[in-house]
Tab-separated table of C-alpha atoms in Angstrom:
chain	number	residue	atom	x	y	z
A	769	MET	CA	101.998	97.522	92.746
A	770	ALA	CA	99.807	100.358	91.582
A	771	ALA	CA	99.200	101.975	94.949
A	772	ALA	CA	101.433	104.985	95.492
A	773	LEU	CA	103.489	105.579	98.568
A	774	GLY	CA	102.857	109.297	98.505
A	775	ALA	CA	101.119	108.943	101.852
A	776	LEU	CA	104.302	108.171	103.668
A	777	ALA	CA	106.811	110.608	105.089
A	778	LEU	CA	108.890	109.832	108.093
A	779	LEU	CA	109.541	112.616	110.460
A	780	SER	CA	111.215	111.831	113.773
A	781	ALA	CA	114.069	109.631	114.848
A	782	ALA	CA	114.468	107.685	118.059
A	783	ALA	CA	115.067	110.091	120.901
A	784	CYS	CA	115.415	110.453	124.607
A	785	GLY	CA	113.234	112.853	126.559
A	786	THR	CA	110.672	113.304	129.256
A	787	GLY	CA	107.714	113.148	126.913
A	788	ALA	CA	106.413	116.405	128.337
A	789	GLU	CA	105.155	118.836	125.721
A	790	PRO	CA	106.000	122.501	126.317
A	791	THR	CA	102.976	124.788	126.240
A	792	ALA	CA	102.552	127.960	124.177
A	793	SER	CA	103.085	130.001	127.343
A	794	GLU	CA	106.567	128.489	127.595
A	795	GLY	CA	107.599	130.042	124.304
A	796	ILE	CA	106.032	128.114	121.433
A	797	GLN	CA	104.276	130.329	118.897
A	798	THR	CA	101.774	129.761	116.118
A	799	THR	CA	102.681	132.872	114.111
A	800	GLN	CA	105.996	134.429	113.169
A	801	GLN	CA	107.248	138.001	113.389
A	802	ALA	CA	106.521	140.069	110.274
A	803	THR	CA	109.231	140.229	107.608
A	804	PRO	CA	111.126	143.555	107.604
A	805	PRO	CA	111.083	145.886	104.568
A	806	GLU	CA	113.225	144.866	101.586
A	807	ASP	CA	115.966	147.397	102.321
A	808	ARG	CA	116.554	145.623	105.636
A	809	LEU	CA	116.964	142.173	104.076
A	810	ASN	CA	120.078	140.317	102.989
A	811	THR	CA	118.980	139.136	99.561
A	812	ASP	CA	122.317	137.355	99.005
A	813	ALA	CA	121.782	135.082	102.007
A	814	THR	CA	122.059	131.295	102.078
A	815	VAL	CA	119.604	129.582	104.421
A	816	ASN	CA	120.378	126.148	105.856
A	817	VAL	CA	117.385	123.951	106.649
A	818	ARG	CA	117.262	120.646	108.502
A	819	LEU	CA	114.902	118.039	107.067
A	820	THR	CA	114.610	114.386	108.059
A	821	LEU	CA	113.931	112.043	105.163
A	822	GLU	CA	115.934	112.410	101.954
A	823	PRO	CA	114.206	111.531	98.655
A	824	THR	CA	115.282	108.231	97.129
A	825	SER	CA	115.044	109.792	93.661
A	826	LEU	CA	114.233	113.173	92.122
A	827	ASN	CA	111.919	111.693	89.494
A	828	THR	CA	108.656	113.472	90.273
A	829	PHE	CA	106.715	111.325	87.824
A	830	THR	CA	107.380	107.837	89.169
A	831	THR	CA	108.919	108.200	92.641
A	832	ALA	CA	106.522	107.955	95.580
A	833	GLY	CA	106.958	109.678	98.912
A	834	THR	CA	106.225	113.153	100.238
A	835	ALA	CA	109.928	113.862	100.817
A	836	LEU	CA	110.062	114.720	97.121
A	837	ASP	CA	107.006	116.994	97.293
A	838	GLN	CA	108.432	118.712	100.377
A	839	LEU	CA	111.555	119.624	98.438
A	840	LEU	CA	110.369	120.425	94.925
A	841	LEU	CA	106.709	121.510	94.885
A	842	ASP	CA	106.332	125.291	94.451
A	843	ASN	CA	110.105	125.712	94.620
A	844	VAL	CA	111.354	123.962	91.477
A	845	TYR	CA	108.137	122.718	89.848
A	846	GLN	CA	104.768	124.416	89.640
A	847	GLY	CA	101.233	123.552	88.618
A	848	LEU	CA	98.313	125.613	87.421
A	849	VAL	CA	97.235	126.122	91.032
A	850	THR	CA	98.795	125.526	94.422
A	851	LEU	CA	97.962	125.435	98.141
A	852	ASP	CA	98.554	128.088	100.743
A	853	THR	CA	99.016	125.760	103.711
A	854	GLU	CA	99.597	128.712	106.032
A	855	ALA	CA	96.050	129.897	105.192
A	856	GLY	CA	94.195	126.663	105.868
A	857	ASP	CA	94.893	124.858	102.588
A	858	ARG	CA	93.382	127.581	100.425
A	859	ILE	CA	93.721	126.887	96.680
A	860	VAL	CA	95.507	129.847	95.076
A	861	PRO	CA	96.913	130.768	91.637
A	862	ALA	CA	100.290	129.505	90.474
A	863	LEU	CA	100.950	129.212	86.724
A	864	ALA	CA	97.300	130.079	86.148
A	865	THR	CA	96.294	133.565	87.233
A	866	ALA	CA	92.573	132.731	87.192
A	867	TRP	CA	90.155	129.913	86.368
A	868	GLU	CA	86.451	129.238	85.897
A	869	GLN	CA	84.226	126.182	86.309
A	870	SER	CA	81.213	125.631	84.079
A	871	PRO	CA	77.758	125.497	85.738
A	872	ASP	CA	77.512	121.742	85.171
A	873	GLY	CA	80.903	121.241	86.817
A	874	LEU	CA	82.323	119.394	83.802
A	875	THR	CA	84.678	122.018	82.382
A	876	TYR	CA	87.512	123.954	84.024
A	877	THR	CA	89.204	126.778	82.126
A	878	PHE	CA	92.568	128.129	83.308
A	879	HIS	CA	94.291	131.312	82.150
A	880	LEU	CA	98.091	131.166	82.210
A	881	ALA	CA	100.439	133.871	83.441
A	882	PRO	CA	101.631	135.620	80.270
A	883	ASN	CA	105.362	135.516	80.980
A	884	ALA	CA	105.895	132.104	82.604
A	885	ARG	CA	109.103	130.348	81.545
A	886	PHE	CA	110.983	127.134	82.160
A	887	HIS	CA	114.481	127.135	83.602
A	888	ASP	CA	115.973	126.600	80.126
A	889	GLY	CA	114.469	129.949	79.092
A	890	SER	CA	111.721	128.595	76.850
A	891	PRO	CA	108.212	130.027	77.281
A	892	LEU	CA	105.663	127.944	79.189
A	893	THR	CA	102.511	127.664	77.101
A	894	ALA	CA	99.136	125.984	77.270
A	895	GLU	CA	100.507	123.193	75.069
A	896	ASP	CA	103.035	122.333	77.783
A	897	ALA	CA	100.271	122.157	80.388
A	898	VAL	CA	98.076	120.060	78.096
A	899	TRP	CA	100.906	117.637	77.348
A	900	SER	CA	101.785	117.341	81.049
A	901	LEU	CA	98.227	116.634	82.180
A	902	ARG	CA	97.708	114.115	79.398
A	903	GLN	CA	100.625	112.125	80.842
A	904	GLN	CA	98.417	111.482	83.890
A	905	LEU	CA	95.639	109.923	81.811
A	906	GLY	CA	95.014	106.378	80.666
A	907	ALA	CA	97.554	103.694	81.542
A	908	SER	CA	99.964	106.225	83.016
A	909	LYS	CA	102.951	105.213	85.140
A	910	SER	CA	102.623	108.396	87.178
A	911	VAL	CA	102.247	107.871	90.919
A	912	LYS	CA	99.409	110.429	90.852
A	913	ALA	CA	97.515	109.226	87.771
A	914	GLU	CA	94.553	107.823	89.683
A	915	GLY	CA	93.565	111.294	90.830
A	916	PHE	CA	92.821	112.250	87.205
A	917	SER	CA	90.588	109.321	86.271
A	918	SER	CA	87.608	111.696	85.834
A	919	VAL	CA	89.333	113.672	83.052
A	920	ALA	CA	88.047	113.095	79.539
A	921	GLU	CA	90.262	115.552	77.666
A	922	VAL	CA	92.680	118.413	78.101
A	923	SER	CA	92.944	121.033	75.380
A	924	ALA	CA	94.452	124.432	74.572
A	925	PRO	CA	91.983	126.799	72.881
A	926	ASP	CA	94.865	129.277	72.587
A	927	PRO	CA	98.481	129.510	73.858
A	928	ALA	CA	97.371	131.080	77.153
A	929	THR	CA	94.312	128.937	77.949
A	930	VAL	CA	94.018	125.390	79.292
A	931	ARG	CA	90.684	123.582	79.269
A	932	ILE	CA	89.997	120.396	81.229
A	933	THR	CA	86.849	118.490	80.299
A	934	LEU	CA	85.558	115.833	82.665
A	935	LYS	CA	83.638	112.600	82.075
A	936	GLU	CA	81.763	113.303	85.307
A	937	ARG	CA	81.834	115.844	88.108
A	938	ASP	CA	84.936	115.656	90.287
A	939	THR	CA	84.858	117.668	93.506
A	940	LEU	CA	88.504	116.774	94.182
A	941	LEU	CA	90.004	117.818	90.822
A	942	LEU	CA	91.246	121.251	91.888
A	943	TRP	CA	92.893	119.673	94.915
A	944	GLN	CA	94.617	117.109	92.711
A	945	LEU	CA	95.934	119.920	90.528
A	946	THR	CA	97.672	121.459	93.558
A	947	GLN	CA	99.542	118.200	94.122
A	948	ARG	CA	102.395	116.572	92.234
A	949	GLY	CA	100.124	115.241	89.476
A	950	GLY	CA	99.382	118.843	88.500
A	951	ILE	CA	103.015	119.749	87.711
A	952	VAL	CA	103.481	121.409	84.319
A	953	TYR	CA	106.548	120.026	82.527
A	954	LYS	CA	108.022	121.163	79.250
A	955	ARG	CA	106.332	119.296	76.419
A	956	GLY	CA	108.269	116.134	75.548
A	957	THR	CA	110.111	115.882	78.881
A	958	ASP	CA	111.937	112.574	79.284
A	959	PHE	CA	110.718	111.480	82.701
A	960	ALA	CA	113.465	108.877	82.958
A	961	GLY	CA	115.993	111.707	83.058
A	962	LEU	CA	114.403	113.646	85.913
A	963	ASP	CA	116.597	112.013	88.537
A	964	GLY	CA	119.658	113.744	87.122
A	965	ALA	CA	118.254	116.988	85.725
A	966	GLU	CA	115.239	119.245	86.060
A	967	ASN	CA	113.601	121.878	83.908
A	968	GLY	CA	110.946	123.331	86.156
A	969	SER	CA	109.330	126.746	86.109
A	970	GLY	CA	109.692	127.608	89.797
A	971	PRO	CA	111.718	130.312	91.543
A	972	PHE	CA	114.569	127.935	92.431
A	973	ALA	CA	116.716	125.503	90.452
A	974	LEU	CA	118.150	122.311	91.857
A	975	THR	CA	121.900	122.846	91.648
A	976	GLN	CA	123.508	120.174	93.834
A	977	TRP	CA	122.683	116.841	95.441
A	978	ASN	CA	125.188	115.369	97.857
A	979	ARG	CA	123.498	112.019	98.302
A	980	GLY	CA	123.102	111.083	101.912
A	981	ALA	CA	123.763	114.611	103.112
A	982	SER	CA	122.193	117.638	101.402
A	983	ILE	CA	120.348	119.141	98.445
A	984	THR	CA	120.884	122.744	97.299
A	985	LEU	CA	118.330	124.986	95.591
A	986	THR	CA	119.539	128.243	94.015
A	987	ARG	CA	117.434	131.280	93.133
A	988	ARG	CA	116.645	131.770	89.468
A	989	ALA	CA	117.740	135.280	88.543
A	990	ASP	CA	115.403	135.165	85.545
A	991	TYR	CA	112.360	133.800	87.408
A	992	TRP	CA	109.200	135.040	85.741
A	993	GLY	CA	107.291	135.729	88.977
A	994	VAL	CA	108.029	137.458	92.277
A	995	LYS	CA	111.737	136.984	92.984
A	996	PRO	CA	112.764	135.000	96.085
A	997	LYS	CA	114.288	137.043	98.904
A	998	VAL	CA	117.189	134.622	99.512
A	999	ALA	CA	119.878	133.484	97.081
A	1000	LYS	CA	120.224	129.868	98.105
A	1001	VAL	CA	118.683	127.221	100.349
A	1002	VAL	CA	120.587	124.130	101.461
A	1003	PHE	CA	118.506	121.250	102.841
A	1004	HIS	CA	120.494	119.094	105.262
A	1005	TYR	CA	119.117	115.602	105.918
A	1006	ILE	CA	119.698	114.864	109.593
A	1007	LYS	CA	117.646	111.990	110.965
A	1008	GLU	CA	118.848	111.834	114.582
A	1009	PRO	CA	117.146	114.565	116.666
A	1010	ASN	CA	120.026	115.228	119.047
A	1011	SER	CA	122.296	115.764	116.049
A	1012	ALA	CA	119.668	118.074	114.545
A	1013	ASN	CA	119.543	120.058	117.787
A	1014	ASN	CA	123.309	120.378	117.817
A	1015	ALA	CA	123.311	121.618	114.207
A	1016	GLN	CA	120.755	124.289	115.089
A	1017	LEU	CA	122.471	125.369	118.300
A	1018	THR	CA	125.893	125.672	116.645
A	1019	GLY	CA	124.666	127.618	113.604
A	1020	GLN	CA	125.047	124.830	111.051
A	1021	THR	CA	121.341	125.197	110.318
A	1022	ASP	CA	119.045	128.215	110.486
A	1023	ILE	CA	115.784	126.272	110.478
A	1024	GLN	CA	115.067	122.903	112.059
A	1025	VAL	CA	111.928	121.302	110.607
A	1026	SER	CA	110.146	118.633	112.672
A	1027	ALA	CA	112.123	119.302	115.821
A	1028	ASP	CA	111.646	116.663	118.494
A	1029	ALA	CA	109.057	118.006	120.947
A	1030	THR	CA	110.827	116.409	123.902
A	1031	LEU	CA	114.078	118.233	123.106
A	1032	LEU	CA	112.879	121.824	122.678
A	1033	GLN	CA	114.091	123.308	125.965
A	1034	PRO	CA	117.378	124.760	124.574
A	1035	PHE	CA	115.322	126.894	122.166
A	1036	LEU	CA	112.778	128.240	124.644
A	1037	GLY	CA	113.128	131.344	126.789
A	1038	THR	CA	115.796	132.886	124.538
A	1039	ASP	CA	115.762	135.611	121.901
A	1040	LYS	CA	118.120	133.565	119.737
A	1041	PHE	CA	115.376	131.235	118.480
A	1042	THR	CA	111.660	131.036	117.839
A	1043	VAL	CA	109.742	127.747	118.010
A	1044	LEU	CA	106.726	127.643	115.702
A	1045	ARG	CA	103.925	125.125	116.261
A	1046	GLY	CA	102.063	124.078	113.112
A	1047	THR	CA	99.332	121.793	111.888
A	1048	THR	CA	100.121	118.662	109.911
A	1049	THR	CA	98.414	115.879	108.009
A	1050	ASP	CA	100.778	113.299	109.557
A	1051	LYS	CA	98.698	110.398	110.810
A	1052	PHE	CA	100.784	107.827	112.697
A	1053	THR	CA	99.022	104.682	111.583
A	1054	LEU	CA	99.122	101.209	113.111
A	1055	ALA	CA	98.289	99.027	110.122
A	1056	PHE	CA	96.799	95.554	110.337
A	1057	ASN	CA	97.514	93.083	107.550
A	1058	GLY	CA	93.876	92.551	106.692
A	1059	THR	CA	94.645	89.676	104.342
A	1060	ARG	CA	96.077	87.458	107.110
A	1061	ALA	CA	94.763	85.848	110.271
A	1062	PRO	CA	94.219	86.898	112.972
A	1063	PHE	CA	93.382	90.305	111.472
A	1064	THR	CA	90.691	88.872	109.213
A	1065	ASN	CA	88.705	88.704	112.468
A	1066	PRO	CA	87.349	92.178	113.316
A	1067	ASP	CA	87.280	91.318	117.033
A	1068	VAL	CA	91.078	91.126	117.021
A	1069	ARG	CA	91.415	94.488	115.284
A	1070	HIS	CA	89.004	96.162	117.694
A	1071	ALA	CA	90.707	94.529	120.677
A	1072	ILE	CA	94.109	95.895	119.712
A	1073	ARG	CA	92.671	99.378	119.246
A	1074	LYS	CA	90.960	99.261	122.645
A	1075	ALA	CA	94.126	97.998	124.318
A	1076	ILE	CA	96.214	101.053	123.360
A	1077	ASP	CA	96.163	104.164	125.529
A	1078	LYS	CA	96.473	106.896	122.886
A	1079	GLN	CA	97.223	109.580	125.467
A	1080	ALA	CA	100.184	107.549	126.719
A	1081	VAL	CA	101.449	107.206	123.140
A	1082	ILE	CA	101.055	110.951	122.615
A	1083	LYS	CA	102.993	111.654	125.801
A	1084	ALA	CA	105.777	109.374	124.579
A	1085	TYR	CA	105.918	111.231	121.256
A	1086	GLY	CA	105.659	114.688	122.764
A	1087	SER	CA	103.606	116.802	120.353
A	1088	ALA	CA	100.429	115.337	118.920
A	1089	ALA	CA	96.637	115.040	119.158
A	1090	ALA	CA	94.248	112.090	119.147
A	1091	ILE	CA	91.912	112.016	116.136
A	1092	GLY	CA	90.468	108.486	115.917
A	1093	SER	CA	90.384	108.411	112.136
A	1094	ALA	CA	92.344	108.818	108.896
A	1095	VAL	CA	91.267	112.470	108.527
A	1096	ALA	CA	93.167	115.551	109.679
A	1097	PRO	CA	91.149	118.236	111.532
A	1098	GLN	CA	91.705	120.866	108.829
A	1099	ASP	CA	89.788	118.781	106.273
A	1100	PRO	CA	86.122	119.797	105.824
A	1101	TRP	CA	84.969	116.219	106.467
A	1102	TYR	CA	86.790	115.807	109.782
A	1103	GLU	CA	84.921	114.367	112.745
A	1104	ASP	CA	86.356	113.522	116.167
A	1105	LEU	CA	86.078	109.715	116.245
A	1106	THR	CA	88.208	109.063	119.313
A	1107	GLY	CA	85.139	107.634	121.032
A	1108	ILE	CA	85.189	104.593	118.741
A	1109	ASP	CA	87.354	101.846	120.271
A	1110	SER	CA	88.466	104.154	123.066
A	1111	TYR	CA	90.904	102.844	125.660
A	1112	ASP	CA	89.261	99.896	127.429
A	1113	PRO	CA	91.618	97.016	128.336
A	1114	GLU	CA	88.871	94.896	129.891
A	1115	SER	CA	86.776	95.084	126.710
A	1116	ALA	CA	89.911	94.250	124.703
A	1117	ARG	CA	90.485	91.092	126.745
A	1118	LYS	CA	86.866	89.990	126.206
A	1119	LEU	CA	87.108	90.529	122.443
A	1120	LEU	CA	90.329	88.527	122.253
A	1121	ALA	CA	88.711	85.707	124.206
A	1122	ALA	CA	85.728	85.748	121.856
A	1123	ALA	CA	88.157	85.495	118.935
A	1124	GLY	CA	89.761	82.407	120.466
A	1125	PHE	CA	92.811	84.087	122.003
A	1126	GLY	CA	91.825	84.087	125.658
A	1127	THR	CA	95.075	82.348	126.572
A	1128	GLY	CA	97.268	84.799	124.682
A	1129	LEU	CA	98.380	85.960	121.253
A	1130	LYS	CA	101.829	86.601	119.796
A	1131	LEU	CA	102.240	89.327	117.178
A	1132	THR	CA	105.094	91.074	115.377
A	1133	LEU	CA	105.298	94.804	114.631
A	1134	ASP	CA	107.507	96.059	111.775
A	1135	VAL	CA	108.448	99.728	112.111
A	1136	PRO	CA	111.005	102.020	110.412
A	1137	ASN	CA	113.835	102.746	112.812
A	1138	ILE	CA	113.468	106.526	112.768
A	1139	TYR	CA	110.620	106.876	115.252
A	1140	PRO	CA	110.936	107.453	119.007
A	1141	VAL	CA	111.249	104.080	120.715
A	1142	GLY	CA	108.919	105.437	123.383
A	1143	ILE	CA	105.981	104.879	121.019
A	1144	THR	CA	106.652	101.175	120.569
A	1145	ASP	CA	107.440	100.815	124.282
A	1146	VAL	CA	103.883	101.941	125.048
A	1147	LEU	CA	102.446	99.532	122.485
A	1148	VAL	CA	104.390	96.607	123.924
A	1149	SER	CA	103.327	97.457	127.472
A	1150	ASP	CA	99.655	98.116	126.695
A	1151	LEU	CA	99.212	94.991	124.592
A	1152	LYS	CA	100.904	92.862	127.240
A	1153	GLN	CA	98.198	93.942	129.676
A	1154	VAL	CA	95.551	92.260	127.521
A	1155	GLY	CA	97.515	89.108	126.772
A	1156	VAL	CA	99.229	90.067	123.520
A	1157	GLU	CA	102.985	89.511	123.308
A	1158	LEU	CA	104.321	92.049	120.834
A	1159	THR	CA	107.729	91.667	119.217
A	1160	VAL	CA	109.047	94.875	117.632
A	1161	ARG	CA	111.275	94.653	114.568
A	1162	GLN	CA	112.965	97.916	113.601
A	1163	LEU	CA	113.841	98.208	109.912
A	1164	GLU	CA	115.756	100.637	107.750
A	1165	PHE	CA	113.209	102.513	105.644
A	1166	PRO	CA	114.196	100.840	102.323
A	1167	ALA	CA	113.767	97.462	104.015
A	1168	TRP	CA	110.351	98.524	105.332
A	1169	LEU	CA	109.342	99.578	101.818
A	1170	SER	CA	110.320	96.202	100.431
A	1171	LYS	CA	109.042	93.949	103.197
A	1172	VAL	CA	105.884	95.712	104.321
A	1173	PHE	CA	104.709	98.056	101.602
A	1174	THR	CA	105.636	96.036	98.522
A	1175	ASP	CA	105.603	92.394	99.648
A	1176	ARG	CA	102.975	92.827	102.409
A	1177	ASP	CA	105.010	90.449	104.552
A	1178	PHE	CA	103.929	91.671	107.990
A	1179	GLN	CA	101.355	91.344	110.758
A	1180	LEU	CA	101.371	94.840	112.272
A	1181	SER	CA	103.172	97.901	110.949
A	1182	LEU	CA	103.617	101.435	112.237
A	1183	VAL	CA	104.343	104.298	109.863
A	1184	ASP	CA	103.472	107.967	109.414
A	1185	HIS	CA	100.937	108.528	106.633
A	1186	ALA	CA	101.712	112.164	105.914
A	1187	GLU	CA	99.930	112.853	102.635
A	1188	ALA	CA	96.911	115.129	102.816
A	1189	ARG	CA	93.409	113.922	101.968
A	1190	ASP	CA	94.444	110.329	101.404
A	1191	LEU	CA	91.169	108.510	102.108
A	1192	ASP	CA	91.462	107.026	98.625
A	1193	THR	CA	94.114	104.614	99.933
A	1194	TYR	CA	91.352	102.792	101.830
A	1195	THR	CA	89.488	102.196	98.576
A	1196	LYS	CA	92.315	100.038	97.178
A	1197	PRO	CA	92.243	96.364	98.216
A	1198	GLY	CA	95.755	96.028	96.773
A	1199	TYR	CA	97.172	98.634	99.163
A	1200	TYR	CA	99.581	97.204	101.703
A	1201	PHE	CA	97.102	96.771	104.574
A	1202	GLY	CA	94.565	94.963	102.377
A	1203	TYR	CA	91.371	96.659	103.545
A	1204	ASP	CA	88.534	95.699	101.197
A	1205	ALA	CA	85.088	97.318	101.559
A	1206	PRO	CA	82.983	97.753	98.380
A	1207	GLN	CA	80.653	100.235	100.093
A	1208	VAL	CA	83.601	102.442	101.064
A	1209	ARG	CA	84.753	102.451	97.435
A	1210	GLY	CA	81.236	103.382	96.372
A	1211	TRP	CA	81.011	106.269	98.812
A	1212	TYR	CA	84.351	107.631	97.660
A	1213	THR	CA	83.238	107.538	94.024
A	1214	GLU	CA	79.971	109.265	94.954
A	1215	ALA	CA	81.891	111.916	96.884
A	1216	ARG	CA	84.013	112.767	93.855
A	1217	ARG	CA	80.889	113.042	91.699
A	1218	ALA	CA	78.841	114.940	94.289
A	1219	ALA	CA	76.711	117.889	93.219
A	1220	SER	CA	78.236	120.140	95.868
A	1221	ASP	CA	81.138	120.314	98.280
A	1222	ALA	CA	78.665	119.911	101.153
A	1223	ASP	CA	77.418	116.631	99.689
A	1224	ARG	CA	81.007	115.500	99.169
A	1225	ASP	CA	81.942	116.353	102.734
A	1226	ALA	CA	78.979	114.426	104.152
A	1227	LEU	CA	79.915	111.315	102.161
A	1228	LEU	CA	83.579	111.465	103.141
A	1229	LYS	CA	82.660	111.960	106.788
A	1230	GLN	CA	80.473	108.850	106.525
A	1231	LEU	CA	83.344	106.991	104.872
A	1232	ALA	CA	85.843	107.959	107.590
A	1233	ARG	CA	83.432	106.819	110.290
A	1234	ARG	CA	83.015	103.446	108.582
A	1235	LEU	CA	86.801	102.984	108.471
A	1236	SER	CA	86.958	103.490	112.214
A	1237	GLU	CA	83.930	101.296	112.889
A	1238	ASP	CA	85.534	98.560	110.778
A	1239	ALA	CA	88.877	99.027	112.563
A	1240	ALA	CA	90.519	99.265	109.151
A	1241	ALA	CA	93.623	100.481	111.020
A	1242	ASP	CA	94.414	102.281	114.248
A	1243	TRP	CA	95.377	105.947	114.056
A	1244	LEU	CA	97.560	106.542	117.093
A	1245	PHE	CA	97.790	110.315	116.738
A	1246	LEU	CA	98.073	113.292	114.424
A	1247	MET	CA	101.480	114.896	114.735
A	1248	ARG	CA	101.915	118.571	115.513
A	1249	THR	CA	105.080	119.937	113.989
A	1250	ASN	CA	107.626	122.147	115.728
A	1251	THR	CA	109.901	124.327	113.609
A	1252	VAL	CA	112.891	126.005	115.266
A	1253	VAL	CA	113.940	129.259	113.586
A	1254	ARG	CA	117.108	131.251	114.203
A	1255	ALA	CA	116.542	134.922	115.030
A	1256	GLY	CA	116.690	137.089	111.921
A	1257	VAL	CA	115.104	134.498	109.618
A	1258	TYR	CA	111.567	135.256	108.454
A	1259	GLY	CA	108.763	133.834	106.321
A	1260	VAL	CA	109.377	130.241	107.410
A	1261	PRO	CA	106.664	127.690	106.537
A	1262	HIS	CA	105.397	125.884	109.617
A	1263	ALA	CA	102.110	124.231	108.586
A	1264	GLU	CA	101.979	120.853	106.836
A	1265	THR	CA	105.713	121.006	106.219
A	1266	SER	CA	105.929	117.294	105.412
A	1267	ASN	CA	103.997	117.819	102.180
A	1268	ARG	CA	105.554	121.010	100.842
A	1269	PHE	CA	108.022	123.615	102.074
A	1270	ASP	CA	107.347	126.751	100.062
A	1271	LEU	CA	110.398	129.032	100.073
A	1272	SER	CA	108.684	131.999	98.414
A	1273	ARG	CA	108.334	134.001	101.666
A	1274	LEU	CA	111.693	133.062	103.178
A	1275	ALA	CA	113.881	136.067	104.087
A	1276	VAL	CA	116.945	136.951	106.180
A	1277	GLY	CA	117.500	140.279	107.922
A	1278	LYS	CA	120.712	142.257	107.581
């Protein structure tokens, strides 16, 4: 199917715990200690990082899933521009040192860094960028091609200049260029070979993949930009949170990304570790199969949403916030929509009765087996209170991909939609939850073509509200991420770490 799975990244495994979330006063921080001067750093250091979900492939062109972006964006591959997630998703230079937009909004001109090179030593030129972006156009097989549908042509007026000409205004183009679709490859790259080899332009090269265990990135001594402050980074894929805790406590890892919020106590109140709290775009989404009864009836969808106590789900998870929509708070079009279909079991029972299920309803929930069972326990309990018998089926992630995402063989599904700014998924009737609203598609198109960012933001806010009013899905919570850092390690990313994990600031003290 054409819809990409870039929205999905899976972050926490089943765990035991109290559900209580430690407060900032108990030792969780939102900023990290400043990095020492260079003469006090160990620039030969290897840093070991715990991640959760391993990529299924390293083919950045055709493989969906943010696990691949988390590993490779900014580190191995680069685009013309990138995001500074630690500065509120600010768009900043990468391969392009500067850019301009024409007054009519139809032309973007980018100026390349003069000394950029690929890992094979060849110079990176405007022709490489033009070739790469053209691979996203037309009937492309790229998982990110749809984000470039507004592009009419890409050209290179000279070896250091890239010009993108649009068919129509696109207020989201710069954002798309910061994502995987904006990667600049060497002209003529064989995408089929990317799973076994890479030729990026970033500060690190991919040097080893022990499938099922770890991936190693090694500093490029000849990197054209600012040199990394560490020699090597090893990403260890550890799904089970108690095992991840043990690895951090025993020194097997220096950084634990997405630490279980209910298991943080060993890292608090000690000078051996720092726990960093960060924002995310991870929306834990309860999807309805909108192409099948009973979910074709909006009363059923609204009833299920009203039956679920989001605060109880958040307590079971341990570190999250209610949002009521498919939009993360850091997006300009965010609006708190938790008041729509708020917790109201009595109203849920009435809606189910009106839909013909006053005597009960049996439903099945398919969920990847890496989430805390406490979440599904709450769902089972809450739905039982309104007459819905919920059977939970835990699946290995590949099985979930096949059964739910590809074949759409499900009633209810729970998964973490981690990709940023992914409202476009609700404009695709062929996407796995089958939501089909022509007006929503129209608003999204208008938002891309809007005359200003303010107009775009107003349209997308309207769109997000409609999704909630339609009960297109239920958004249980937005995850907050906890990153555990060993003392003496600096410059650790801790915002939106599911989408990218930029190693450029990482450092280790002597």
